[in-house]
Amino acid sequence: MSSTRKDPPMTAVPSQGKGEFIRKPSAFRNWITADGSSGFKAEPNRYHLYVSLACPWAHRTLIMRKLKGLEHVITVDVVDHFMGQNGWRFSDEVPNATKDTVNNCQYIRELYFQVNPKYEGRFSVPVLWDKQLKTIVSNESSEIIRMLNSEFNQFCATEEQRKLDFYPNQLQAEIDELNSWIYTDINNGVYRCGFAGSQEAYDGAVRPLFKALDRVEDILSSRRYLTGAQITEADIRLFTTLVRFDMVYVGHFKCNKKRIMDYPNMWGYLRDIYQTDGISETVDPEHIMKHYQASHVSINPHGIVAIGPDLDFNSSHGREKMRGS
C-alpha cells in the first residue's frame, strides 16, 4: 500500500515530563437542541460535519449519523488521510476525500481561525459547523454523537431510525461507567502507548490497556453488546478503536501483546457491529492505514505503509444467538 506526501509530516505530539501522551481537551462545547433553547436549533441542512475517515473520534459521528438516518440532514466533508505540519488538509485528489464545500478552506485549521483569529488549541476533527451562524458548534465527538442521537429525531429518514436511542435513560449510568474506563484505558490508551516518549510512559499505558481489553472480553462472554441485547453509544465508542486495533495499533502503536483476533468474544463482537446495517460503509481501511503510518514520522520515520494484515470483518460471528444479558 503506497503513500505519497503533499505536505511536511506532522510534528511531535503533546507530552509531559515523563514522556506521557497528554490529550488536550476540546475547545468548542456548544449544544444543538431540538427546541433551539441552546441558541443552536436542530434544522435540516443547517449543520455540516468535517471528518477524517482515519480518525476514531470522527468515525463515531459518522456512525451515529448513519444509524439515525441523518445523511440527508447533516452534510459532510472528508479530509485527506495524510496529516502534515499544517494539520488536516482538504483534497478531492484522494479517494473518498473532498474539498471543503462550505467554507472553501484548504486546511481544517482555517476553520478554527475563521471563528477565533487568536485560537491556540488543537485543530482536530470532528468539527460540527453551523452554516447559518458560520461558527463551530462543537469539536467534542462524545457530545456530538449525543446531539445526533436525540436532537434531530424529527428529521430521521425512517420511523424506525427515529425510535433508535443509543443512550436510553435506563442504561445511562451503566453507559457512563463503561465510557469512563474504556476511554481512559482503551480509546485513549492506544495513543498513550503509541506516542509514549519513554519506556516508563509506555509501560504505564500498555498494562492498563490490556487489562481493560481482558475486562471487555469477560463482559462479552455473556452479553452480545456491552450493556446487553442492544447496541448503545458505548459500543459505538469502543468499536472505532477495535476496528483499528489489528490494522494499525498492534504494530504502529506497539499494542502487540494480543490482537483483537486473539480474543474470541471481542473478535466476534467486532464483526457483529461491523456487519450492522450501514456501519461497514463508514470504515475505510486505506485512510486508516495510510494516515497513521505515513503521518506519524516520530514513530515511522520513512512513512512506509505496511501491506497487512488481512482481516475478514464479514465472516460469520454467531453472536446473534446470544441471549444478550
PDB file of C-alpha atoms in Angstrom:
ATOM      1  CA  MET A   1       0.000   0.000   0.000  1.00  0.00           C
ATOM      2  CA  SER A   2       1.918   3.015  -1.236  1.00  0.00           C
ATOM      3  CA  SER A   3       1.660   6.536   0.109  1.00  0.00           C
ATOM      4  CA  THR A   4       2.578   9.952  -1.290  1.00  0.00           C
ATOM      5  CA  ARG A   5       3.161  13.087   0.767  1.00  0.00           C
ATOM      6  CA  LYS A   6       1.980  16.524  -0.236  1.00  0.00           C
ATOM      7  CA  ASP A   7       2.996  18.421   2.921  1.00  0.00           C
ATOM      8  CA  PRO A   8       5.724  18.107   5.546  1.00  0.00           C
ATOM      9  CA  PRO A   9       4.847  15.438   8.145  1.00  0.00           C
ATOM     10  CA  MET A  10       3.141  16.272  11.415  1.00  0.00           C
ATOM     11  CA  THR A  11       5.241  17.466  14.346  1.00  0.00           C
ATOM     12  CA  ALA A  12       5.612  15.821  17.738  1.00  0.00           C
ATOM     13  CA  VAL A  13       2.564  15.174  19.886  1.00  0.00           C
ATOM     14  CA  PRO A  14       1.994  16.809  23.309  1.00  0.00           C
ATOM     15  CA  SER A  15       3.641  15.122  26.282  1.00  0.00           C
ATOM     16  CA  GLN A  16       4.753  15.881  29.806  1.00  0.00           C
ATOM     17  CA  GLY A  17       7.996  15.315  31.705  1.00  0.00           C
ATOM     18  CA  LYS A  18       7.870  11.518  31.887  1.00  0.00           C
ATOM     19  CA  GLY A  19       7.134  11.186  28.192  1.00  0.00           C
ATOM     20  CA  GLU A  20       3.413  10.555  28.682  1.00  0.00           C
ATOM     21  CA  PHE A  21       0.993  11.488  25.903  1.00  0.00           C
ATOM     22  CA  ILE A  22      -1.466  14.110  27.176  1.00  0.00           C
ATOM     23  CA  ARG A  23      -4.611  14.749  25.123  1.00  0.00           C
ATOM     24  CA  LYS A  24      -5.769  18.359  25.337  1.00  0.00           C
ATOM     25  CA  PRO A  25      -9.495  18.941  25.940  1.00  0.00           C
ATOM     26  CA  SER A  26     -11.813  20.036  23.153  1.00  0.00           C
ATOM     27  CA  ALA A  27     -12.321  23.800  22.936  1.00  0.00           C
ATOM     28  CA  PHE A  28     -15.825  24.111  21.444  1.00  0.00           C
ATOM     29  CA  ARG A  29     -18.603  22.608  23.551  1.00  0.00           C
ATOM     30  CA  ASN A  30     -21.877  24.166  22.366  1.00  0.00           C
ATOM     31  CA  TRP A  31     -25.048  22.082  22.022  1.00  0.00           C
ATOM     32  CA  ILE A  32     -27.699  21.739  19.369  1.00  0.00           C
ATOM     33  CA  THR A  33     -31.187  21.256  20.813  1.00  0.00           C
ATOM     34  CA  ALA A  34     -34.461  20.274  19.197  1.00  0.00           C
ATOM     35  CA  ASP A  35     -36.214  23.384  20.542  1.00  0.00           C
ATOM     36  CA  GLY A  36     -33.348  25.801  19.908  1.00  0.00           C
ATOM     37  CA  SER A  37     -33.092  26.815  23.567  1.00  0.00           C
ATOM     38  CA  SER A  38     -29.300  26.478  23.368  1.00  0.00           C
ATOM     39  CA  GLY A  39     -29.042  29.013  20.539  1.00  0.00           C
ATOM     40  CA  PHE A  40     -28.437  26.206  18.061  1.00  0.00           C
ATOM     41  CA  LYS A  41     -31.716  24.748  16.821  1.00  0.00           C
ATOM     42  CA  ALA A  42     -31.824  21.361  15.121  1.00  0.00           C
ATOM     43  CA  GLU A  43     -32.727  22.037  11.490  1.00  0.00           C
ATOM     44  CA  PRO A  44     -32.127  20.199   8.208  1.00  0.00           C
ATOM     45  CA  ASN A  45     -29.197  21.397   6.096  1.00  0.00           C
ATOM     46  CA  ARG A  46     -28.030  23.886   8.708  1.00  0.00           C
ATOM     47  CA  TYR A  47     -25.146  21.830  10.092  1.00  0.00           C
ATOM     48  CA  HIS A  48     -22.076  20.319   8.482  1.00  0.00           C
ATOM     49  CA  LEU A  49     -19.577  17.729   9.718  1.00  0.00           C
ATOM     50  CA  TYR A  50     -15.890  17.891   8.916  1.00  0.00           C
ATOM     51  CA  VAL A  51     -14.327  14.475   9.467  1.00  0.00           C
ATOM     52  CA  SER A  52     -11.372  12.217   8.795  1.00  0.00           C
ATOM     53  CA  LEU A  53     -12.101   8.615   7.825  1.00  0.00           C
ATOM     54  CA  ALA A  54      -8.893   7.683   9.649  1.00  0.00           C
ATOM     55  CA  CYS A  55      -9.803   9.294  12.970  1.00  0.00           C
ATOM     56  CA  PRO A  56     -11.641   7.134  15.533  1.00  0.00           C
ATOM     57  CA  TRP A  57     -13.204  10.175  17.200  1.00  0.00           C
ATOM     58  CA  ALA A  58     -14.642  11.479  13.927  1.00  0.00           C
ATOM     59  CA  HIS A  59     -15.697   7.948  12.999  1.00  0.00           C
ATOM     60  CA  ARG A  60     -18.100   7.939  15.958  1.00  0.00           C
ATOM     61  CA  THR A  61     -20.051  10.814  14.437  1.00  0.00           C
ATOM     62  CA  LEU A  62     -20.273   9.194  11.006  1.00  0.00           C
ATOM     63  CA  ILE A  63     -21.678   6.014  12.546  1.00  0.00           C
ATOM     64  CA  MET A  64     -24.308   7.891  14.561  1.00  0.00           C
ATOM     65  CA  ARG A  65     -25.283   9.984  11.534  1.00  0.00           C
ATOM     66  CA  LYS A  66     -25.678   6.783   9.513  1.00  0.00           C
ATOM     67  CA  LEU A  67     -27.626   4.808  12.125  1.00  0.00           C
ATOM     68  CA  LYS A  68     -30.026   7.662  12.854  1.00  0.00           C
ATOM     69  CA  GLY A  69     -30.754   8.304   9.188  1.00  0.00           C
ATOM     70  CA  LEU A  70     -29.408  11.859   9.149  1.00  0.00           C
ATOM     71  CA  GLU A  71     -27.351  11.763   5.973  1.00  0.00           C
ATOM     72  CA  HIS A  72     -29.870  13.988   4.184  1.00  0.00           C
ATOM     73  CA  VAL A  73     -29.952  16.390   7.141  1.00  0.00           C
ATOM     74  CA  ILE A  74     -26.272  16.938   8.030  1.00  0.00           C
ATOM     75  CA  THR A  75     -23.755  17.315   5.196  1.00  0.00           C
ATOM     76  CA  VAL A  76     -20.160  16.058   5.389  1.00  0.00           C
ATOM     77  CA  ASP A  77     -16.699  16.842   4.048  1.00  0.00           C
ATOM     78  CA  VAL A  78     -13.752  14.453   4.437  1.00  0.00           C
ATOM     79  CA  VAL A  79     -10.089  15.457   4.781  1.00  0.00           C
ATOM     80  CA  ASP A  80      -7.081  13.783   3.177  1.00  0.00           C
ATOM     81  CA  HIS A  81      -5.726  10.839   5.204  1.00  0.00           C
ATOM     82  CA  PHE A  82      -2.265  12.449   5.382  1.00  0.00           C
ATOM     83  CA  MET A  83      -1.688  14.931   8.188  1.00  0.00           C
ATOM     84  CA  GLY A  84       1.242  17.283   7.670  1.00  0.00           C
ATOM     85  CA  GLN A  85       2.621  20.157   9.720  1.00  0.00           C
ATOM     86  CA  ASN A  86      -0.388  22.290   8.790  1.00  0.00           C
ATOM     87  CA  GLY A  87      -2.789  19.622  10.042  1.00  0.00           C
ATOM     88  CA  TRP A  88      -5.726  18.065   8.248  1.00  0.00           C
ATOM     89  CA  ARG A  89      -5.940  19.063   4.572  1.00  0.00           C
ATOM     90  CA  PHE A  90      -8.863  19.019   2.145  1.00  0.00           C
ATOM     91  CA  SER A  91      -8.311  17.336  -1.207  1.00  0.00           C
ATOM     92  CA  ASP A  92     -10.541  15.761  -3.814  1.00  0.00           C
ATOM     93  CA  GLU A  93      -7.497  14.042  -5.350  1.00  0.00           C
ATOM     94  CA  VAL A  94      -7.521  11.351  -2.654  1.00  0.00           C
ATOM     95  CA  PRO A  95     -10.149   8.586  -2.917  1.00  0.00           C
ATOM     96  CA  ASN A  96     -13.108   9.251  -0.586  1.00  0.00           C
ATOM     97  CA  ALA A  97     -11.751  12.672   0.440  1.00  0.00           C
ATOM     98  CA  THR A  98     -13.306  16.005  -0.558  1.00  0.00           C
ATOM     99  CA  LYS A  99     -12.679  19.683  -0.857  1.00  0.00           C
ATOM    100  CA  ASP A 100     -14.280  21.993   1.699  1.00  0.00           C
ATOM    101  CA  THR A 101     -17.677  22.519   0.088  1.00  0.00           C
ATOM    102  CA  VAL A 102     -18.899  25.007   2.695  1.00  0.00           C
ATOM    103  CA  ASN A 103     -16.068  27.423   3.506  1.00  0.00           C
ATOM    104  CA  ASN A 104     -13.597  26.644   0.715  1.00  0.00           C
ATOM    105  CA  CYS A 105     -10.772  26.219   3.212  1.00  0.00           C
ATOM    106  CA  GLN A 106      -7.605  24.327   2.352  1.00  0.00           C
ATOM    107  CA  TYR A 107      -6.943  23.134   5.919  1.00  0.00           C
ATOM    108  CA  ILE A 108      -9.081  22.409   8.966  1.00  0.00           C
ATOM    109  CA  ARG A 109      -7.027  24.931  10.941  1.00  0.00           C
ATOM    110  CA  GLU A 110      -8.523  27.724   8.806  1.00  0.00           C
ATOM    111  CA  LEU A 111     -11.980  26.963  10.224  1.00  0.00           C
ATOM    112  CA  TYR A 112     -10.702  27.484  13.758  1.00  0.00           C
ATOM    113  CA  PHE A 113      -9.025  30.775  12.860  1.00  0.00           C
ATOM    114  CA  GLN A 114     -12.155  31.872  10.997  1.00  0.00           C
ATOM    115  CA  VAL A 115     -14.053  31.573  14.290  1.00  0.00           C
ATOM    116  CA  ASN A 116     -11.243  32.874  16.505  1.00  0.00           C
ATOM    117  CA  PRO A 117      -8.179  34.503  14.886  1.00  0.00           C
ATOM    118  CA  LYS A 118      -6.291  34.089  18.187  1.00  0.00           C
ATOM    119  CA  TYR A 119      -7.145  30.408  18.629  1.00  0.00           C
ATOM    120  CA  GLU A 120      -4.288  28.410  20.209  1.00  0.00           C
ATOM    121  CA  GLY A 121      -5.823  24.949  20.716  1.00  0.00           C
ATOM    122  CA  ARG A 122      -5.858  21.735  18.696  1.00  0.00           C
ATOM    123  CA  PHE A 123      -7.022  21.724  15.076  1.00  0.00           C
ATOM    124  CA  SER A 124      -8.923  18.482  15.486  1.00  0.00           C
ATOM    125  CA  VAL A 125     -11.753  16.607  13.837  1.00  0.00           C
ATOM    126  CA  PRO A 126     -14.635  16.098  14.016  1.00  0.00           C
ATOM    127  CA  VAL A 127     -15.864  19.655  13.629  1.00  0.00           C
ATOM    128  CA  LEU A 128     -19.604  20.289  13.731  1.00  0.00           C
ATOM    129  CA  TRP A 129     -20.158  23.527  11.809  1.00  0.00           C
ATOM    130  CA  ASP A 130     -23.186  25.838  11.794  1.00  0.00           C
ATOM    131  CA  LYS A 131     -23.641  27.051   8.212  1.00  0.00           C
ATOM    132  CA  GLN A 132     -26.157  29.681   9.322  1.00  0.00           C
ATOM    133  CA  LEU A 133     -24.103  31.334  12.058  1.00  0.00           C
ATOM    134  CA  LYS A 134     -20.781  30.466  10.380  1.00  0.00           C
ATOM    135  CA  THR A 135     -19.219  29.075  13.518  1.00  0.00           C
ATOM    136  CA  ILE A 136     -18.064  25.869  15.183  1.00  0.00           C
ATOM    137  CA  VAL A 137     -20.748  24.303  17.337  1.00  0.00           C
ATOM    138  CA  SER A 138     -18.575  21.531  18.757  1.00  0.00           C
ATOM    139  CA  ASN A 139     -15.359  19.620  18.237  1.00  0.00           C
ATOM    140  CA  GLU A 140     -16.088  17.129  21.021  1.00  0.00           C
ATOM    141  CA  SER A 141     -17.120  13.797  19.478  1.00  0.00           C
ATOM    142  CA  SER A 142     -18.694  12.364  22.630  1.00  0.00           C
ATOM    143  CA  GLU A 143     -21.131  15.286  22.746  1.00  0.00           C
ATOM    144  CA  ILE A 144     -21.759  15.433  19.006  1.00  0.00           C
ATOM    145  CA  ILE A 145     -22.962  11.826  18.962  1.00  0.00           C
ATOM    146  CA  ARG A 146     -25.422  12.571  21.774  1.00  0.00           C
ATOM    147  CA  MET A 147     -26.810  15.510  19.838  1.00  0.00           C
ATOM    148  CA  LEU A 148     -27.260  13.330  16.766  1.00  0.00           C
ATOM    149  CA  ASN A 149     -28.867  10.623  18.890  1.00  0.00           C
ATOM    150  CA  SER A 150     -31.601  12.757  20.412  1.00  0.00           C
ATOM    151  CA  GLU A 151     -31.965  16.264  18.978  1.00  0.00           C
ATOM    152  CA  PHE A 152     -32.670  15.557  15.291  1.00  0.00           C
ATOM    153  CA  ASN A 153     -35.314  12.866  15.727  1.00  0.00           C
ATOM    154  CA  GLN A 154     -37.986  14.740  13.784  1.00  0.00           C
ATOM    155  CA  PHE A 155     -35.719  14.647  10.716  1.00  0.00           C
ATOM    156  CA  CYS A 156     -34.654  10.975  10.752  1.00  0.00           C
ATOM    157  CA  ALA A 157     -35.150   9.164   7.448  1.00  0.00           C
ATOM    158  CA  THR A 158     -37.460   6.479   8.866  1.00  0.00           C
ATOM    159  CA  GLU A 159     -39.717   5.961  11.861  1.00  0.00           C
ATOM    160  CA  GLU A 160     -37.520   3.062  12.924  1.00  0.00           C
ATOM    161  CA  GLN A 161     -34.444   5.280  12.988  1.00  0.00           C
ATOM    162  CA  ARG A 162     -36.369   7.970  14.853  1.00  0.00           C
ATOM    163  CA  LYS A 163     -37.094   5.475  17.621  1.00  0.00           C
ATOM    164  CA  LEU A 164     -33.499   4.324  17.963  1.00  0.00           C
ATOM    165  CA  ASP A 165     -31.945   5.534  21.201  1.00  0.00           C
ATOM    166  CA  PHE A 166     -28.282   4.784  21.805  1.00  0.00           C
ATOM    167  CA  TYR A 167     -28.289   6.473  25.238  1.00  0.00           C
ATOM    168  CA  PRO A 168     -31.554   5.267  26.825  1.00  0.00           C
ATOM    169  CA  ASN A 169     -32.485   6.562  30.275  1.00  0.00           C
ATOM    170  CA  GLN A 170     -32.437   3.149  31.937  1.00  0.00           C
ATOM    171  CA  LEU A 171     -28.877   2.444  30.753  1.00  0.00           C
ATOM    172  CA  GLN A 172     -27.273   5.864  31.131  1.00  0.00           C
ATOM    173  CA  ALA A 173     -25.487   5.162  34.410  1.00  0.00           C
ATOM    174  CA  GLU A 174     -24.062   1.910  33.045  1.00  0.00           C
ATOM    175  CA  ILE A 175     -23.063   3.526  29.742  1.00  0.00           C
ATOM    176  CA  ASP A 176     -21.335   6.404  31.546  1.00  0.00           C
ATOM    177  CA  GLU A 177     -19.399   3.955  33.730  1.00  0.00           C
ATOM    178  CA  LEU A 178     -18.311   1.912  30.705  1.00  0.00           C
ATOM    179  CA  ASN A 179     -17.329   5.021  28.762  1.00  0.00           C
ATOM    180  CA  SER A 180     -15.188   6.233  31.631  1.00  0.00           C
ATOM    181  CA  TRP A 181     -12.711   3.377  31.790  1.00  0.00           C
ATOM    182  CA  ILE A 182     -12.936   2.408  28.110  1.00  0.00           C
ATOM    183  CA  TYR A 183     -11.985   5.955  27.107  1.00  0.00           C
ATOM    184  CA  THR A 184      -9.113   6.202  29.556  1.00  0.00           C
ATOM    185  CA  ASP A 185      -7.582   2.772  29.086  1.00  0.00           C
ATOM    186  CA  ILE A 186      -8.607   1.757  25.535  1.00  0.00           C
ATOM    187  CA  ASN A 187      -9.735   4.657  23.295  1.00  0.00           C
ATOM    188  CA  ASN A 188      -7.032   6.996  24.564  1.00  0.00           C
ATOM    189  CA  GLY A 189      -4.895   4.179  25.917  1.00  0.00           C
ATOM    190  CA  VAL A 190      -3.689   3.117  22.473  1.00  0.00           C
ATOM    191  CA  TYR A 191      -2.495   6.683  21.834  1.00  0.00           C
ATOM    192  CA  ARG A 192      -0.740   6.773  25.184  1.00  0.00           C
ATOM    193  CA  CYS A 193       1.116   3.634  24.121  1.00  0.00           C
ATOM    194  CA  GLY A 194       1.923   4.803  20.605  1.00  0.00           C
ATOM    195  CA  PHE A 195       3.055   8.298  21.494  1.00  0.00           C
ATOM    196  CA  ALA A 196       4.860   7.409  24.718  1.00  0.00           C
ATOM    197  CA  GLY A 197       8.193   9.190  24.916  1.00  0.00           C
ATOM    198  CA  SER A 198       9.776   6.868  27.453  1.00  0.00           C
ATOM    199  CA  GLN A 199       9.705   3.237  28.498  1.00  0.00           C
ATOM    200  CA  GLU A 200       8.097   4.268  31.771  1.00  0.00           C
ATOM    201  CA  ALA A 201       5.281   6.074  29.966  1.00  0.00           C
ATOM    202  CA  TYR A 202       4.712   3.135  27.602  1.00  0.00           C
ATOM    203  CA  ASP A 203       4.658   0.591  30.437  1.00  0.00           C
ATOM    204  CA  GLY A 204       2.227   2.792  32.345  1.00  0.00           C
ATOM    205  CA  ALA A 205      -0.180   2.790  29.395  1.00  0.00           C
ATOM    206  CA  VAL A 206       0.126  -0.664  27.857  1.00  0.00           C
ATOM    207  CA  ARG A 207      -0.611  -2.653  31.023  1.00  0.00           C
ATOM    208  CA  PRO A 208      -3.933  -0.868  31.741  1.00  0.00           C
ATOM    209  CA  LEU A 209      -4.815  -1.189  28.035  1.00  0.00           C
ATOM    210  CA  PHE A 210      -4.665  -4.963  28.023  1.00  0.00           C
ATOM    211  CA  LYS A 211      -6.226  -5.238  31.458  1.00  0.00           C
ATOM    212  CA  ALA A 212      -9.177  -3.250  30.094  1.00  0.00           C
ATOM    213  CA  LEU A 213      -9.363  -5.401  26.953  1.00  0.00           C
ATOM    214  CA  ASP A 214      -9.462  -8.501  29.163  1.00  0.00           C
ATOM    215  CA  ARG A 215     -12.317  -6.865  31.062  1.00  0.00           C
ATOM    216  CA  VAL A 216     -14.226  -6.237  27.831  1.00  0.00           C
ATOM    217  CA  GLU A 217     -13.652  -9.844  26.755  1.00  0.00           C
ATOM    218  CA  ASP A 218     -15.158 -11.043  30.021  1.00  0.00           C
ATOM    219  CA  ILE A 219     -18.233  -8.785  29.670  1.00  0.00           C
ATOM    220  CA  LEU A 220     -18.809 -10.024  26.127  1.00  0.00           C
ATOM    221  CA  SER A 221     -18.679 -13.657  27.205  1.00  0.00           C
ATOM    222  CA  SER A 222     -22.259 -13.341  28.485  1.00  0.00           C
ATOM    223  CA  ARG A 223     -23.620 -10.315  26.604  1.00  0.00           C
ATOM    224  CA  ARG A 224     -23.988  -9.645  22.898  1.00  0.00           C
ATOM    225  CA  TYR A 225     -23.221  -5.970  23.449  1.00  0.00           C
ATOM    226  CA  LEU A 226     -21.641  -4.102  26.354  1.00  0.00           C
ATOM    227  CA  THR A 227     -24.909  -3.392  28.171  1.00  0.00           C
ATOM    228  CA  GLY A 228     -26.883  -6.415  26.993  1.00  0.00           C
ATOM    229  CA  ALA A 229     -29.092  -7.051  23.992  1.00  0.00           C
ATOM    230  CA  GLN A 230     -28.937  -3.638  22.273  1.00  0.00           C
ATOM    231  CA  ILE A 231     -26.219  -1.504  20.742  1.00  0.00           C
ATOM    232  CA  THR A 232     -25.568   1.694  22.686  1.00  0.00           C
ATOM    233  CA  GLU A 233     -23.176   4.610  22.330  1.00  0.00           C
ATOM    234  CA  ALA A 234     -20.720   2.645  24.496  1.00  0.00           C
ATOM    235  CA  ASP A 235     -20.452   0.059  21.716  1.00  0.00           C
ATOM    236  CA  ILE A 236     -20.023   2.725  19.031  1.00  0.00           C
ATOM    237  CA  ARG A 237     -17.246   4.391  21.014  1.00  0.00           C
ATOM    238  CA  LEU A 238     -15.444   1.091  21.574  1.00  0.00           C
ATOM    239  CA  PHE A 239     -15.935  -0.136  18.006  1.00  0.00           C
ATOM    240  CA  THR A 240     -13.999   2.718  16.393  1.00  0.00           C
ATOM    241  CA  THR A 241     -10.922   1.738  18.405  1.00  0.00           C
ATOM    242  CA  LEU A 242     -11.313  -2.019  17.985  1.00  0.00           C
ATOM    243  CA  VAL A 243     -11.715  -1.838  14.196  1.00  0.00           C
ATOM    244  CA  ARG A 244      -8.354  -0.009  14.006  1.00  0.00           C
ATOM    245  CA  PHE A 245      -6.580  -2.185  16.546  1.00  0.00           C
ATOM    246  CA  ASP A 246      -5.263  -5.035  14.410  1.00  0.00           C
ATOM    247  CA  MET A 247      -4.912  -2.744  11.374  1.00  0.00           C
ATOM    248  CA  VAL A 248      -2.553  -0.229  12.963  1.00  0.00           C
ATOM    249  CA  TYR A 249      -2.401  -0.186  16.760  1.00  0.00           C
ATOM    250  CA  VAL A 250      -0.819  -3.634  17.147  1.00  0.00           C
ATOM    251  CA  GLY A 251       2.233  -2.711  15.078  1.00  0.00           C
ATOM    252  CA  HIS A 252       2.336   1.059  14.753  1.00  0.00           C
ATOM    253  CA  PHE A 253       1.432   1.830  18.388  1.00  0.00           C
ATOM    254  CA  LYS A 254       3.239  -1.217  19.878  1.00  0.00           C
ATOM    255  CA  CYS A 255      -0.012  -2.654  21.273  1.00  0.00           C
ATOM    256  CA  ASN A 256       1.150  -6.137  20.366  1.00  0.00           C
ATOM    257  CA  LYS A 257       0.600  -8.276  23.446  1.00  0.00           C
ATOM    258  CA  LYS A 258      -2.555  -9.647  21.806  1.00  0.00           C
ATOM    259  CA  ARG A 259      -4.621  -8.866  18.727  1.00  0.00           C
ATOM    260  CA  ILE A 260      -8.388  -8.435  18.800  1.00  0.00           C
ATOM    261  CA  MET A 261      -8.452 -11.615  16.721  1.00  0.00           C
ATOM    262  CA  ASP A 262      -6.951 -13.398  19.744  1.00  0.00           C
ATOM    263  CA  TYR A 263      -9.982 -12.537  21.890  1.00  0.00           C
ATOM    264  CA  PRO A 264     -12.789 -14.915  20.792  1.00  0.00           C
ATOM    265  CA  ASN A 265     -15.661 -12.869  22.219  1.00  0.00           C
ATOM    266  CA  MET A 266     -14.313  -9.487  21.197  1.00  0.00           C
ATOM    267  CA  TRP A 267     -13.411 -10.606  17.679  1.00  0.00           C
ATOM    268  CA  GLY A 268     -16.955 -11.906  17.175  1.00  0.00           C
ATOM    269  CA  TYR A 269     -18.383  -8.714  18.698  1.00  0.00           C
ATOM    270  CA  LEU A 270     -16.281  -6.550  16.368  1.00  0.00           C
ATOM    271  CA  ARG A 271     -17.579  -8.423  13.319  1.00  0.00           C
ATOM    272  CA  ASP A 272     -21.132  -8.300  14.692  1.00  0.00           C
ATOM    273  CA  ILE A 273     -21.071  -4.500  14.890  1.00  0.00           C
ATOM    274  CA  TYR A 274     -19.239  -4.135  11.578  1.00  0.00           C
ATOM    275  CA  GLN A 275     -21.998  -6.147   9.899  1.00  0.00           C
ATOM    276  CA  THR A 276     -24.763  -3.993  11.417  1.00  0.00           C
ATOM    277  CA  ASP A 277     -26.600  -2.215   8.595  1.00  0.00           C
ATOM    278  CA  GLY A 278     -24.677   0.844   7.441  1.00  0.00           C
ATOM    279  CA  ILE A 279     -21.645   0.616   9.728  1.00  0.00           C
ATOM    280  CA  SER A 280     -19.269  -1.089   7.285  1.00  0.00           C
ATOM    281  CA  GLU A 281     -19.814   1.834   4.908  1.00  0.00           C
ATOM    282  CA  THR A 282     -18.158   4.134   7.457  1.00  0.00           C
ATOM    283  CA  VAL A 283     -14.946   2.060   7.702  1.00  0.00           C
ATOM    284  CA  ASP A 284     -12.127   2.964   5.277  1.00  0.00           C
ATOM    285  CA  PRO A 285      -9.029   0.773   5.830  1.00  0.00           C
ATOM    286  CA  GLU A 286      -6.953   2.691   3.276  1.00  0.00           C
ATOM    287  CA  HIS A 287      -7.473   6.020   5.056  1.00  0.00           C
ATOM    288  CA  ILE A 288      -6.832   4.380   8.428  1.00  0.00           C
ATOM    289  CA  MET A 289      -3.611   2.615   7.496  1.00  0.00           C
ATOM    290  CA  LYS A 290      -2.142   5.423   5.407  1.00  0.00           C
ATOM    291  CA  HIS A 291      -2.907   8.141   7.935  1.00  0.00           C
ATOM    292  CA  TYR A 292      -1.236   6.569  10.929  1.00  0.00           C
ATOM    293  CA  GLN A 293       1.762   5.096   9.177  1.00  0.00           C
ATOM    294  CA  ALA A 294       2.532   7.937   6.758  1.00  0.00           C
ATOM    295  CA  SER A 295       1.768  10.888   9.053  1.00  0.00           C
ATOM    296  CA  HIS A 296       3.446   9.837  12.310  1.00  0.00           C
ATOM    297  CA  VAL A 297       7.105  10.188  11.375  1.00  0.00           C
ATOM    298  CA  SER A 298       8.163  10.287  15.029  1.00  0.00           C
ATOM    299  CA  ILE A 299       7.076   6.637  15.091  1.00  0.00           C
ATOM    300  CA  ASN A 300       7.619   5.624  11.444  1.00  0.00           C
ATOM    301  CA  PRO A 301      10.305   7.957  10.032  1.00  0.00           C
ATOM    302  CA  HIS A 302      10.204   6.663   6.451  1.00  0.00           C
ATOM    303  CA  GLY A 303       6.404   6.719   6.224  1.00  0.00           C
ATOM    304  CA  ILE A 304       6.282   3.165   4.878  1.00  0.00           C
ATOM    305  CA  VAL A 305       2.745   1.755   4.934  1.00  0.00           C
ATOM    306  CA  ALA A 306       2.537  -1.950   5.789  1.00  0.00           C
ATOM    307  CA  ILE A 307       0.773  -4.368   3.457  1.00  0.00           C
ATOM    308  CA  GLY A 308      -1.418  -6.081   6.036  1.00  0.00           C
ATOM    309  CA  PRO A 309      -2.972  -7.554   7.971  1.00  0.00           C
ATOM    310  CA  ASP A 310      -5.700  -9.467   6.149  1.00  0.00           C
ATOM    311  CA  LEU A 311      -8.896  -9.056   8.189  1.00  0.00           C
ATOM    312  CA  ASP A 312     -12.268 -10.587   7.318  1.00  0.00           C
ATOM    313  CA  PHE A 313     -14.873  -8.494   9.100  1.00  0.00           C
ATOM    314  CA  ASN A 314     -17.650 -10.148   7.111  1.00  0.00           C
ATOM    315  CA  SER A 315     -17.107 -13.703   8.339  1.00  0.00           C
ATOM    316  CA  SER A 316     -19.816 -15.348  10.439  1.00  0.00           C
ATOM    317  CA  HIS A 317     -19.760 -14.396  14.126  1.00  0.00           C
ATOM    318  CA  GLY A 318     -22.725 -16.274  15.637  1.00  0.00           C
ATOM    319  CA  ARG A 319     -23.388 -13.652  18.293  1.00  0.00           C
ATOM    320  CA  GLU A 320     -26.990 -13.155  17.190  1.00  0.00           C
ATOM    321  CA  LYS A 321     -27.679 -16.413  19.058  1.00  0.00           C
ATOM    322  CA  MET A 322     -26.691 -14.907  22.399  1.00  0.00           C
ATOM    323  CA  ARG A 323     -29.407 -14.036  24.878  1.00  0.00           C
ATOM    324  CA  GLY A 324     -27.745 -10.663  25.425  1.00  0.00           C
ATOM    325  CA  SER A 325     -27.780 -10.300  29.190  1.00  0.00           C
TER     326      SER A 325
END
